[in-house]
């Protein structure tokens, strides 16, 4: 007697006949508390992301087009905020781990495409002046257009031979150069630099440098720590302060620059895929860079929605000790003159 054998079409089971969109998860069926605890964000924010990214997530060329944009956004937020493709996360929205991975890739790509929309320096004069005023209110440092620093995010080893991503702690990482305003919103984010590169080298080769040297305002500057060299548009601390004015300058510089450290802690605390608590990002450097940038975009959007507050340091992240650099500030005499004028005008 012949026994009929059912041949299962996995795509049919996953997507449905004709690749119809499957609504695996309904926002209206769960509480706000559940959404925040599971996906890290409230209902209103999630709905905004679905509207923002919906067109990109419904592209017919994507295999996961049969999964609704809402489900894809939830899957990605679950990964960004938890740091793992846990089975319970996929079960909660009714998709497999493989589908979770594709959803994260799709949402990440859509967010990266929109990075220039949400991460940029202000352009009109009123916004620039407001930026300076906000910084001045922190510690009395004038003319500040942003604070800049680097932070490392751990990634898996690309291959055994490639040592360019091995940082000073012997771990594989990306060295991410970021600038933020006085409220912690990112103004620039370059997330692709290999972990072996010193901060000063990253800045030297970064798009940020050419942006400031060729395009941006000449009547202001960034603040950077001692890992960077003094430039006409980048004020650094004095290596050995001697006069009262120099001490006051260094204290104001430190208090103002601290904003970027608090911003790094806030981003790591919200997006646990970056803090190392669940291990390194298990992707290529390019894909890891995109995930970091996607989280940066979400950070700025969350600030626009009033969601973020300064948070306590996250645990488990990769942060190499500050590197030692020879003090070579005198090489740029114009930069030295500008800093000395700043000292005499505002701190004497």
mmCIF file with all atom_site columns, C-alpha atoms in Angstrom, residues 25-237:
data_model
loop_
_atom_site.group_PDB
_atom_site.id
_atom_site.type_symbol
_atom_site.label_atom_id
_atom_site.label_alt_id
_atom_site.label_comp_id
_atom_site.label_asym_id
_atom_site.label_entity_id
_atom_site.label_seq_id
_atom_site.pdbx_PDB_ins_code
_atom_site.Cartn_x
_atom_site.Cartn_y
_atom_site.Cartn_z
_atom_site.occupancy
_atom_site.B_iso_or_equiv
_atom_site.pdbx_formal_charge
_atom_site.auth_seq_id
_atom_site.auth_comp_id
_atom_site.auth_asym_id
_atom_site.auth_atom_id
_atom_site.pdbx_PDB_model_num
ATOM 1   C CA . UNK A 1 25  ? 2.230  40.048 16.085 1.00 0.00 ? 25  UNK A CA 1
ATOM 2   C CA . UNK A 1 26  ? -0.300 42.761 16.866 1.00 0.00 ? 26  UNK A CA 1
ATOM 3   C CA . UNK A 1 27  ? 0.850  45.797 18.832 1.00 0.00 ? 27  UNK A CA 1
ATOM 4   C CA . UNK A 1 28  ? -2.658 46.390 20.067 1.00 0.00 ? 28  UNK A CA 1
ATOM 5   C CA . UNK A 1 29  ? -2.714 42.951 21.697 1.00 0.00 ? 29  UNK A CA 1
ATOM 6   C CA . UNK A 1 30  ? 0.001  43.734 24.260 1.00 0.00 ? 30  UNK A CA 1
ATOM 7   C CA . UNK A 1 31  ? 0.586  46.355 26.935 1.00 0.00 ? 31  UNK A CA 1
ATOM 8   C CA . UNK A 1 32  ? 3.011  49.263 26.790 1.00 0.00 ? 32  UNK A CA 1
ATOM 9   C CA . UNK A 1 33  ? 4.907  47.711 29.697 1.00 0.00 ? 33  UNK A CA 1
ATOM 10  C CA . UNK A 1 34  ? 5.450  44.526 27.703 1.00 0.00 ? 34  UNK A CA 1
ATOM 11  C CA . UNK A 1 35  ? 6.719  46.427 24.669 1.00 0.00 ? 35  UNK A CA 1
ATOM 12  C CA . UNK A 1 36  ? 9.206  48.425 26.725 1.00 0.00 ? 36  UNK A CA 1
ATOM 13  C CA . UNK A 1 37  ? 10.456 45.402 28.677 1.00 0.00 ? 37  UNK A CA 1
ATOM 14  C CA . UNK A 1 38  ? 10.781 43.174 25.592 1.00 0.00 ? 38  UNK A CA 1
ATOM 15  C CA . UNK A 1 39  ? 11.681 45.565 22.783 1.00 0.00 ? 39  UNK A CA 1
ATOM 16  C CA . UNK A 1 40  ? 13.069 48.548 24.687 1.00 0.00 ? 40  UNK A CA 1
ATOM 17  C CA . UNK A 1 41  ? 10.658 51.159 23.332 1.00 0.00 ? 41  UNK A CA 1
ATOM 18  C CA . UNK A 1 42  ? 7.021  52.235 23.851 1.00 0.00 ? 42  UNK A CA 1
ATOM 19  C CA . UNK A 1 43  ? 4.200  51.752 21.371 1.00 0.00 ? 43  UNK A CA 1
ATOM 20  C CA . UNK A 1 44  ? 4.236  55.291 19.960 1.00 0.00 ? 44  UNK A CA 1
ATOM 21  C CA . UNK A 1 45  ? 7.942  55.071 19.120 1.00 0.00 ? 45  UNK A CA 1
ATOM 22  C CA . UNK A 1 46  ? 7.545  51.656 17.466 1.00 0.00 ? 46  UNK A CA 1
ATOM 23  C CA . UNK A 1 47  ? 4.634  52.926 15.367 1.00 0.00 ? 47  UNK A CA 1
ATOM 24  C CA . UNK A 1 48  ? 6.759  55.896 14.284 1.00 0.00 ? 48  UNK A CA 1
ATOM 25  C CA . UNK A 1 49  ? 9.543  53.553 13.137 1.00 0.00 ? 49  UNK A CA 1
ATOM 26  C CA . UNK A 1 50  ? 7.085  51.390 11.212 1.00 0.00 ? 50  UNK A CA 1
ATOM 27  C CA . UNK A 1 51  ? 5.820  54.481 9.371  1.00 0.00 ? 51  UNK A CA 1
ATOM 28  C CA . UNK A 1 52  ? 9.364  55.757 8.802  1.00 0.00 ? 52  UNK A CA 1
ATOM 29  C CA . UNK A 1 53  ? 10.793 52.479 7.493  1.00 0.00 ? 53  UNK A CA 1
ATOM 30  C CA . UNK A 1 54  ? 7.692  50.819 6.071  1.00 0.00 ? 54  UNK A CA 1
ATOM 31  C CA . UNK A 1 55  ? 8.387  51.587 2.414  1.00 0.00 ? 55  UNK A CA 1
ATOM 32  C CA . UNK A 1 56  ? 11.942 50.206 2.629  1.00 0.00 ? 56  UNK A CA 1
ATOM 33  C CA . UNK A 1 57  ? 10.846 47.085 4.495  1.00 0.00 ? 57  UNK A CA 1
ATOM 34  C CA . UNK A 1 58  ? 8.154  46.296 1.923  1.00 0.00 ? 58  UNK A CA 1
ATOM 35  C CA . UNK A 1 59  ? 10.512 46.225 -1.077 1.00 0.00 ? 59  UNK A CA 1
ATOM 36  C CA . UNK A 1 60  ? 9.515  43.356 -3.378 1.00 0.00 ? 60  UNK A CA 1
ATOM 37  C CA . UNK A 1 61  ? 13.187 42.429 -3.930 1.00 0.00 ? 61  UNK A CA 1
ATOM 38  C CA . UNK A 1 62  ? 13.601 41.411 -0.315 1.00 0.00 ? 62  UNK A CA 1
ATOM 39  C CA . UNK A 1 63  ? 12.868 37.837 0.586  1.00 0.00 ? 63  UNK A CA 1
ATOM 40  C CA . UNK A 1 64  ? 11.294 38.868 3.905  1.00 0.00 ? 64  UNK A CA 1
ATOM 41  C CA . UNK A 1 65  ? 8.769  41.128 2.182  1.00 0.00 ? 65  UNK A CA 1
ATOM 42  C CA . UNK A 1 66  ? 6.126  38.671 3.323  1.00 0.00 ? 66  UNK A CA 1
ATOM 43  C CA . UNK A 1 67  ? 6.905  39.577 6.928  1.00 0.00 ? 67  UNK A CA 1
ATOM 44  C CA . UNK A 1 68  ? 5.151  42.802 7.844  1.00 0.00 ? 68  UNK A CA 1
ATOM 45  C CA . UNK A 1 69  ? 7.231  45.942 8.491  1.00 0.00 ? 69  UNK A CA 1
ATOM 46  C CA . UNK A 1 70  ? 5.827  45.958 12.020 1.00 0.00 ? 70  UNK A CA 1
ATOM 47  C CA . UNK A 1 71  ? 7.172  42.473 12.694 1.00 0.00 ? 71  UNK A CA 1
ATOM 48  C CA . UNK A 1 72  ? 10.537 43.303 11.151 1.00 0.00 ? 72  UNK A CA 1
ATOM 49  C CA . UNK A 1 73  ? 10.910 46.424 13.311 1.00 0.00 ? 73  UNK A CA 1
ATOM 50  C CA . UNK A 1 74  ? 10.038 44.464 16.461 1.00 0.00 ? 74  UNK A CA 1
ATOM 51  C CA . UNK A 1 75  ? 12.539 41.748 15.590 1.00 0.00 ? 75  UNK A CA 1
ATOM 52  C CA . UNK A 1 76  ? 15.322 44.280 15.048 1.00 0.00 ? 76  UNK A CA 1
ATOM 53  C CA . UNK A 1 77  ? 14.538 46.252 18.197 1.00 0.00 ? 77  UNK A CA 1
ATOM 54  C CA . UNK A 1 78  ? 14.533 43.007 20.160 1.00 0.00 ? 78  UNK A CA 1
ATOM 55  C CA . UNK A 1 79  ? 18.035 42.230 18.927 1.00 0.00 ? 79  UNK A CA 1
ATOM 56  C CA . UNK A 1 80  ? 19.432 45.751 19.337 1.00 0.00 ? 80  UNK A CA 1
ATOM 57  C CA . UNK A 1 81  ? 18.211 46.056 22.918 1.00 0.00 ? 81  UNK A CA 1
ATOM 58  C CA . UNK A 1 82  ? 18.903 42.490 24.090 1.00 0.00 ? 82  UNK A CA 1
ATOM 59  C CA . UNK A 1 83  ? 21.979 41.553 22.063 1.00 0.00 ? 83  UNK A CA 1
ATOM 60  C CA . UNK A 1 84  ? 20.887 38.056 21.113 1.00 0.00 ? 84  UNK A CA 1
ATOM 61  C CA . UNK A 1 85  ? 18.603 36.085 18.791 1.00 0.00 ? 85  UNK A CA 1
ATOM 62  C CA . UNK A 1 86  ? 16.966 34.288 21.678 1.00 0.00 ? 86  UNK A CA 1
ATOM 63  C CA . UNK A 1 87  ? 14.316 31.734 20.784 1.00 0.00 ? 87  UNK A CA 1
ATOM 64  C CA . UNK A 1 88  ? 11.817 33.439 23.068 1.00 0.00 ? 88  UNK A CA 1
ATOM 65  C CA . UNK A 1 89  ? 12.205 36.650 21.039 1.00 0.00 ? 89  UNK A CA 1
ATOM 66  C CA . UNK A 1 90  ? 11.344 34.880 17.785 1.00 0.00 ? 90  UNK A CA 1
ATOM 67  C CA . UNK A 1 91  ? 8.555  32.935 19.460 1.00 0.00 ? 91  UNK A CA 1
ATOM 68  C CA . UNK A 1 92  ? 7.045  36.150 20.821 1.00 0.00 ? 92  UNK A CA 1
ATOM 69  C CA . UNK A 1 93  ? 6.483  37.516 17.316 1.00 0.00 ? 93  UNK A CA 1
ATOM 70  C CA . UNK A 1 94  ? 6.067  34.190 15.552 1.00 0.00 ? 94  UNK A CA 1
ATOM 71  C CA . UNK A 1 95  ? 9.188  33.943 13.386 1.00 0.00 ? 95  UNK A CA 1
ATOM 72  C CA . UNK A 1 96  ? 12.247 31.706 13.263 1.00 0.00 ? 96  UNK A CA 1
ATOM 73  C CA . UNK A 1 97  ? 15.750 32.702 14.284 1.00 0.00 ? 97  UNK A CA 1
ATOM 74  C CA . UNK A 1 98  ? 16.770 32.770 10.612 1.00 0.00 ? 98  UNK A CA 1
ATOM 75  C CA . UNK A 1 99  ? 13.917 35.150 9.867  1.00 0.00 ? 99  UNK A CA 1
ATOM 76  C CA . UNK A 1 100 ? 14.931 37.241 12.865 1.00 0.00 ? 100 UNK A CA 1
ATOM 77  C CA . UNK A 1 101 ? 18.381 37.590 11.329 1.00 0.00 ? 101 UNK A CA 1
ATOM 78  C CA . UNK A 1 102 ? 16.974 38.697 7.982  1.00 0.00 ? 102 UNK A CA 1
ATOM 79  C CA . UNK A 1 103 ? 14.675 41.191 9.691  1.00 0.00 ? 103 UNK A CA 1
ATOM 80  C CA . UNK A 1 104 ? 17.609 42.703 11.589 1.00 0.00 ? 104 UNK A CA 1
ATOM 81  C CA . UNK A 1 105 ? 19.548 43.024 8.328  1.00 0.00 ? 105 UNK A CA 1
ATOM 82  C CA . UNK A 1 106 ? 16.619 44.728 6.576  1.00 0.00 ? 106 UNK A CA 1
ATOM 83  C CA . UNK A 1 107 ? 15.887 47.189 9.380  1.00 0.00 ? 107 UNK A CA 1
ATOM 84  C CA . UNK A 1 108 ? 19.587 47.941 9.829  1.00 0.00 ? 108 UNK A CA 1
ATOM 85  C CA . UNK A 1 109 ? 19.937 48.758 6.131  1.00 0.00 ? 109 UNK A CA 1
ATOM 86  C CA . UNK A 1 110 ? 16.856 50.999 6.248  1.00 0.00 ? 110 UNK A CA 1
ATOM 87  C CA . UNK A 1 111 ? 18.162 52.901 9.280  1.00 0.00 ? 111 UNK A CA 1
ATOM 88  C CA . UNK A 1 112 ? 21.646 53.324 7.788  1.00 0.00 ? 112 UNK A CA 1
ATOM 89  C CA . UNK A 1 113 ? 20.073 54.801 4.651  1.00 0.00 ? 113 UNK A CA 1
ATOM 90  C CA . UNK A 1 114 ? 18.421 57.429 6.866  1.00 0.00 ? 114 UNK A CA 1
ATOM 91  C CA . UNK A 1 115 ? 21.506 58.251 8.941  1.00 0.00 ? 115 UNK A CA 1
ATOM 92  C CA . UNK A 1 116 ? 22.137 61.606 7.168  1.00 0.00 ? 116 UNK A CA 1
ATOM 93  C CA . UNK A 1 117 ? 18.565 62.614 8.013  1.00 0.00 ? 117 UNK A CA 1
ATOM 94  C CA . UNK A 1 118 ? 19.049 62.133 11.752 1.00 0.00 ? 118 UNK A CA 1
ATOM 95  C CA . UNK A 1 119 ? 22.809 62.528 12.356 1.00 0.00 ? 119 UNK A CA 1
ATOM 96  C CA . UNK A 1 120 ? 24.180 65.853 11.145 1.00 0.00 ? 120 UNK A CA 1
ATOM 97  C CA . UNK A 1 121 ? 25.464 69.237 12.269 1.00 0.00 ? 121 UNK A CA 1
ATOM 98  C CA . UNK A 1 122 ? 23.002 72.135 12.291 1.00 0.00 ? 122 UNK A CA 1
ATOM 99  C CA . UNK A 1 123 ? 23.273 74.431 9.298  1.00 0.00 ? 123 UNK A CA 1
ATOM 100 C CA . UNK A 1 124 ? 21.282 77.603 9.930  1.00 0.00 ? 124 UNK A CA 1
ATOM 101 C CA . UNK A 1 125 ? 22.817 80.334 12.079 1.00 0.00 ? 125 UNK A CA 1
ATOM 102 C CA . UNK A 1 126 ? 20.152 80.222 14.776 1.00 0.00 ? 126 UNK A CA 1
ATOM 103 C CA . UNK A 1 127 ? 20.621 76.488 15.314 1.00 0.00 ? 127 UNK A CA 1
ATOM 104 C CA . UNK A 1 128 ? 24.406 76.850 15.418 1.00 0.00 ? 128 UNK A CA 1
ATOM 105 C CA . UNK A 1 129 ? 24.166 79.630 17.999 1.00 0.00 ? 129 UNK A CA 1
ATOM 106 C CA . UNK A 1 130 ? 21.766 77.545 20.068 1.00 0.00 ? 130 UNK A CA 1
ATOM 107 C CA . UNK A 1 131 ? 24.295 74.696 19.938 1.00 0.00 ? 131 UNK A CA 1
ATOM 108 C CA . UNK A 1 132 ? 27.024 76.975 21.281 1.00 0.00 ? 132 UNK A CA 1
ATOM 109 C CA . UNK A 1 133 ? 24.744 78.422 23.960 1.00 0.00 ? 133 UNK A CA 1
ATOM 110 C CA . UNK A 1 134 ? 23.845 74.945 25.236 1.00 0.00 ? 134 UNK A CA 1
ATOM 111 C CA . UNK A 1 135 ? 27.517 74.032 25.575 1.00 0.00 ? 135 UNK A CA 1
ATOM 112 C CA . UNK A 1 136 ? 28.401 77.347 27.212 1.00 0.00 ? 136 UNK A CA 1
ATOM 113 C CA . UNK A 1 137 ? 25.703 76.751 29.827 1.00 0.00 ? 137 UNK A CA 1
ATOM 114 C CA . UNK A 1 138 ? 27.443 73.550 30.936 1.00 0.00 ? 138 UNK A CA 1
ATOM 115 C CA . UNK A 1 139 ? 30.772 74.970 32.125 1.00 0.00 ? 139 UNK A CA 1
ATOM 116 C CA . UNK A 1 140 ? 31.387 78.324 30.477 1.00 0.00 ? 140 UNK A CA 1
ATOM 117 C CA . UNK A 1 141 ? 33.325 77.045 27.447 1.00 0.00 ? 141 UNK A CA 1
ATOM 118 C CA . UNK A 1 142 ? 32.548 79.338 24.468 1.00 0.00 ? 142 UNK A CA 1
ATOM 119 C CA . UNK A 1 143 ? 32.335 78.543 20.766 1.00 0.00 ? 143 UNK A CA 1
ATOM 120 C CA . UNK A 1 144 ? 31.808 74.798 21.127 1.00 0.00 ? 144 UNK A CA 1
ATOM 121 C CA . UNK A 1 145 ? 30.148 73.099 18.146 1.00 0.00 ? 145 UNK A CA 1
ATOM 122 C CA . UNK A 1 146 ? 30.427 69.560 19.536 1.00 0.00 ? 146 UNK A CA 1
ATOM 123 C CA . UNK A 1 147 ? 32.491 67.186 21.651 1.00 0.00 ? 147 UNK A CA 1
ATOM 124 C CA . UNK A 1 148 ? 34.361 64.366 19.919 1.00 0.00 ? 148 UNK A CA 1
ATOM 125 C CA . UNK A 1 149 ? 35.766 61.042 21.087 1.00 0.00 ? 149 UNK A CA 1
ATOM 126 C CA . UNK A 1 150 ? 36.225 57.432 20.052 1.00 0.00 ? 150 UNK A CA 1
ATOM 127 C CA . UNK A 1 151 ? 34.713 54.300 21.563 1.00 0.00 ? 151 UNK A CA 1
ATOM 128 C CA . UNK A 1 152 ? 35.366 50.628 20.801 1.00 0.00 ? 152 UNK A CA 1
ATOM 129 C CA . UNK A 1 153 ? 32.691 48.000 20.071 1.00 0.00 ? 153 UNK A CA 1
ATOM 130 C CA . UNK A 1 154 ? 33.736 44.347 20.198 1.00 0.00 ? 154 UNK A CA 1
ATOM 131 C CA . UNK A 1 155 ? 33.260 42.205 17.091 1.00 0.00 ? 155 UNK A CA 1
ATOM 132 C CA . UNK A 1 156 ? 34.144 38.626 16.165 1.00 0.00 ? 156 UNK A CA 1
ATOM 133 C CA . UNK A 1 157 ? 37.545 38.084 14.587 1.00 0.00 ? 157 UNK A CA 1
ATOM 134 C CA . UNK A 1 158 ? 37.234 38.592 10.786 1.00 0.00 ? 158 UNK A CA 1
ATOM 135 C CA . UNK A 1 159 ? 39.912 35.929 10.216 1.00 0.00 ? 159 UNK A CA 1
ATOM 136 C CA . UNK A 1 160 ? 43.012 34.615 11.904 1.00 0.00 ? 160 UNK A CA 1
ATOM 137 C CA . UNK A 1 161 ? 45.415 36.601 9.720  1.00 0.00 ? 161 UNK A CA 1
ATOM 138 C CA . UNK A 1 162 ? 43.764 40.023 9.946  1.00 0.00 ? 162 UNK A CA 1
ATOM 139 C CA . UNK A 1 163 ? 45.236 41.885 12.908 1.00 0.00 ? 163 UNK A CA 1
ATOM 140 C CA . UNK A 1 164 ? 43.960 45.311 11.887 1.00 0.00 ? 164 UNK A CA 1
ATOM 141 C CA . UNK A 1 165 ? 40.926 44.933 14.141 1.00 0.00 ? 165 UNK A CA 1
ATOM 142 C CA . UNK A 1 166 ? 42.905 43.884 17.245 1.00 0.00 ? 166 UNK A CA 1
ATOM 143 C CA . UNK A 1 167 ? 42.941 46.737 19.759 1.00 0.00 ? 167 UNK A CA 1
ATOM 144 C CA . UNK A 1 168 ? 45.378 47.466 22.567 1.00 0.00 ? 168 UNK A CA 1
ATOM 145 C CA . UNK A 1 169 ? 43.601 44.980 24.838 1.00 0.00 ? 169 UNK A CA 1
ATOM 146 C CA . UNK A 1 170 ? 44.121 42.186 22.317 1.00 0.00 ? 170 UNK A CA 1
ATOM 147 C CA . UNK A 1 171 ? 40.412 42.087 21.428 1.00 0.00 ? 171 UNK A CA 1
ATOM 148 C CA . UNK A 1 172 ? 38.821 42.542 18.018 1.00 0.00 ? 172 UNK A CA 1
ATOM 149 C CA . UNK A 1 173 ? 36.828 45.742 17.767 1.00 0.00 ? 173 UNK A CA 1
ATOM 150 C CA . UNK A 1 174 ? 35.683 48.653 15.669 1.00 0.00 ? 174 UNK A CA 1
ATOM 151 C CA . UNK A 1 175 ? 36.902 52.089 16.715 1.00 0.00 ? 175 UNK A CA 1
ATOM 152 C CA . UNK A 1 176 ? 33.954 54.464 16.359 1.00 0.00 ? 176 UNK A CA 1
ATOM 153 C CA . UNK A 1 177 ? 34.459 58.222 16.071 1.00 0.00 ? 177 UNK A CA 1
ATOM 154 C CA . UNK A 1 178 ? 31.472 60.254 17.271 1.00 0.00 ? 178 UNK A CA 1
ATOM 155 C CA . UNK A 1 179 ? 30.511 63.854 17.968 1.00 0.00 ? 179 UNK A CA 1
ATOM 156 C CA . UNK A 1 180 ? 27.558 64.893 20.113 1.00 0.00 ? 180 UNK A CA 1
ATOM 157 C CA . UNK A 1 181 ? 25.848 68.089 21.233 1.00 0.00 ? 181 UNK A CA 1
ATOM 158 C CA . UNK A 1 182 ? 25.282 69.259 24.805 1.00 0.00 ? 182 UNK A CA 1
ATOM 159 C CA . UNK A 1 183 ? 22.150 67.106 25.128 1.00 0.00 ? 183 UNK A CA 1
ATOM 160 C CA . UNK A 1 184 ? 23.790 63.909 23.885 1.00 0.00 ? 184 UNK A CA 1
ATOM 161 C CA . UNK A 1 185 ? 22.396 63.926 20.338 1.00 0.00 ? 185 UNK A CA 1
ATOM 162 C CA . UNK A 1 186 ? 24.924 62.651 17.820 1.00 0.00 ? 186 UNK A CA 1
ATOM 163 C CA . UNK A 1 187 ? 26.117 65.132 15.194 1.00 0.00 ? 187 UNK A CA 1
ATOM 164 C CA . UNK A 1 188 ? 28.539 62.748 13.485 1.00 0.00 ? 188 UNK A CA 1
ATOM 165 C CA . UNK A 1 189 ? 29.164 58.996 13.679 1.00 0.00 ? 189 UNK A CA 1
ATOM 166 C CA . UNK A 1 190 ? 31.844 57.054 11.798 1.00 0.00 ? 190 UNK A CA 1
ATOM 167 C CA . UNK A 1 191 ? 31.589 53.458 12.955 1.00 0.00 ? 191 UNK A CA 1
ATOM 168 C CA . UNK A 1 192 ? 33.812 51.535 10.520 1.00 0.00 ? 192 UNK A CA 1
ATOM 169 C CA . UNK A 1 193 ? 37.390 52.145 11.679 1.00 0.00 ? 193 UNK A CA 1
ATOM 170 C CA . UNK A 1 194 ? 39.518 49.075 12.617 1.00 0.00 ? 194 UNK A CA 1
ATOM 171 C CA . UNK A 1 195 ? 40.190 48.660 16.334 1.00 0.00 ? 195 UNK A CA 1
ATOM 172 C CA . UNK A 1 196 ? 43.965 48.776 15.898 1.00 0.00 ? 196 UNK A CA 1
ATOM 173 C CA . UNK A 1 197 ? 43.867 52.389 14.719 1.00 0.00 ? 197 UNK A CA 1
ATOM 174 C CA . UNK A 1 198 ? 44.703 55.004 17.396 1.00 0.00 ? 198 UNK A CA 1
ATOM 175 C CA . UNK A 1 199 ? 42.115 57.701 17.982 1.00 0.00 ? 199 UNK A CA 1
ATOM 176 C CA . UNK A 1 200 ? 44.335 60.402 16.487 1.00 0.00 ? 200 UNK A CA 1
ATOM 177 C CA . UNK A 1 201 ? 44.816 58.386 13.295 1.00 0.00 ? 201 UNK A CA 1
ATOM 178 C CA . UNK A 1 202 ? 41.088 57.743 13.010 1.00 0.00 ? 202 UNK A CA 1
ATOM 179 C CA . UNK A 1 203 ? 40.402 61.476 13.255 1.00 0.00 ? 203 UNK A CA 1
ATOM 180 C CA . UNK A 1 204 ? 43.168 62.292 10.784 1.00 0.00 ? 204 UNK A CA 1
ATOM 181 C CA . UNK A 1 205 ? 41.582 60.028 8.155  1.00 0.00 ? 205 UNK A CA 1
ATOM 182 C CA . UNK A 1 206 ? 37.947 60.692 9.056  1.00 0.00 ? 206 UNK A CA 1
ATOM 183 C CA . UNK A 1 207 ? 35.405 62.507 6.915  1.00 0.00 ? 207 UNK A CA 1
ATOM 184 C CA . UNK A 1 208 ? 34.868 64.725 9.960  1.00 0.00 ? 208 UNK A CA 1
ATOM 185 C CA . UNK A 1 209 ? 38.296 66.296 9.492  1.00 0.00 ? 209 UNK A CA 1
ATOM 186 C CA . UNK A 1 210 ? 37.761 67.258 5.866  1.00 0.00 ? 210 UNK A CA 1
ATOM 187 C CA . UNK A 1 211 ? 34.288 68.456 6.799  1.00 0.00 ? 211 UNK A CA 1
ATOM 188 C CA . UNK A 1 212 ? 35.668 70.881 9.374  1.00 0.00 ? 212 UNK A CA 1
ATOM 189 C CA . UNK A 1 213 ? 38.696 71.927 7.372  1.00 0.00 ? 213 UNK A CA 1
ATOM 190 C CA . UNK A 1 214 ? 36.780 72.685 4.177  1.00 0.00 ? 214 UNK A CA 1
ATOM 191 C CA . UNK A 1 215 ? 33.113 73.295 4.957  1.00 0.00 ? 215 UNK A CA 1
ATOM 192 C CA . UNK A 1 216 ? 32.058 74.078 8.494  1.00 0.00 ? 216 UNK A CA 1
ATOM 193 C CA . UNK A 1 217 ? 32.006 77.252 10.543 1.00 0.00 ? 217 UNK A CA 1
ATOM 194 C CA . UNK A 1 218 ? 35.276 79.038 11.218 1.00 0.00 ? 218 UNK A CA 1
ATOM 195 C CA . UNK A 1 219 ? 33.992 80.736 14.370 1.00 0.00 ? 219 UNK A CA 1
ATOM 196 C CA . UNK A 1 220 ? 33.807 77.651 16.568 1.00 0.00 ? 220 UNK A CA 1
ATOM 197 C CA . UNK A 1 221 ? 35.488 74.365 17.393 1.00 0.00 ? 221 UNK A CA 1
ATOM 198 C CA . UNK A 1 222 ? 35.091 70.855 18.681 1.00 0.00 ? 222 UNK A CA 1
ATOM 199 C CA . UNK A 1 223 ? 36.444 69.702 22.035 1.00 0.00 ? 223 UNK A CA 1
ATOM 200 C CA . UNK A 1 224 ? 38.608 66.577 22.100 1.00 0.00 ? 224 UNK A CA 1
ATOM 201 C CA . UNK A 1 225 ? 40.647 64.875 24.799 1.00 0.00 ? 225 UNK A CA 1
ATOM 202 C CA . UNK A 1 226 ? 44.437 64.431 24.914 1.00 0.00 ? 226 UNK A CA 1
ATOM 203 C CA . UNK A 1 227 ? 44.335 61.513 22.473 1.00 0.00 ? 227 UNK A CA 1
ATOM 204 C CA . UNK A 1 228 ? 43.870 64.091 19.696 1.00 0.00 ? 228 UNK A CA 1
ATOM 205 C CA . UNK A 1 229 ? 46.200 66.801 18.463 1.00 0.00 ? 229 UNK A CA 1
ATOM 206 C CA . UNK A 1 230 ? 45.331 70.467 18.843 1.00 0.00 ? 230 UNK A CA 1
ATOM 207 C CA . UNK A 1 231 ? 43.889 71.992 15.671 1.00 0.00 ? 231 UNK A CA 1
ATOM 208 C CA . UNK A 1 232 ? 42.337 75.316 14.789 1.00 0.00 ? 232 UNK A CA 1
ATOM 209 C CA . UNK A 1 233 ? 38.919 73.650 14.925 1.00 0.00 ? 233 UNK A CA 1
ATOM 210 C CA . UNK A 1 234 ? 39.682 71.188 17.757 1.00 0.00 ? 234 UNK A CA 1
ATOM 211 C CA . UNK A 1 235 ? 40.543 72.427 21.247 1.00 0.00 ? 235 UNK A CA 1
ATOM 212 C CA . UNK A 1 236 ? 42.333 69.945 23.504 1.00 0.00 ? 236 UNK A CA 1
ATOM 213 C CA . UNK A 1 237 ? 43.353 70.180 27.188 1.00 0.00 ? 237 UNK A CA 1
#
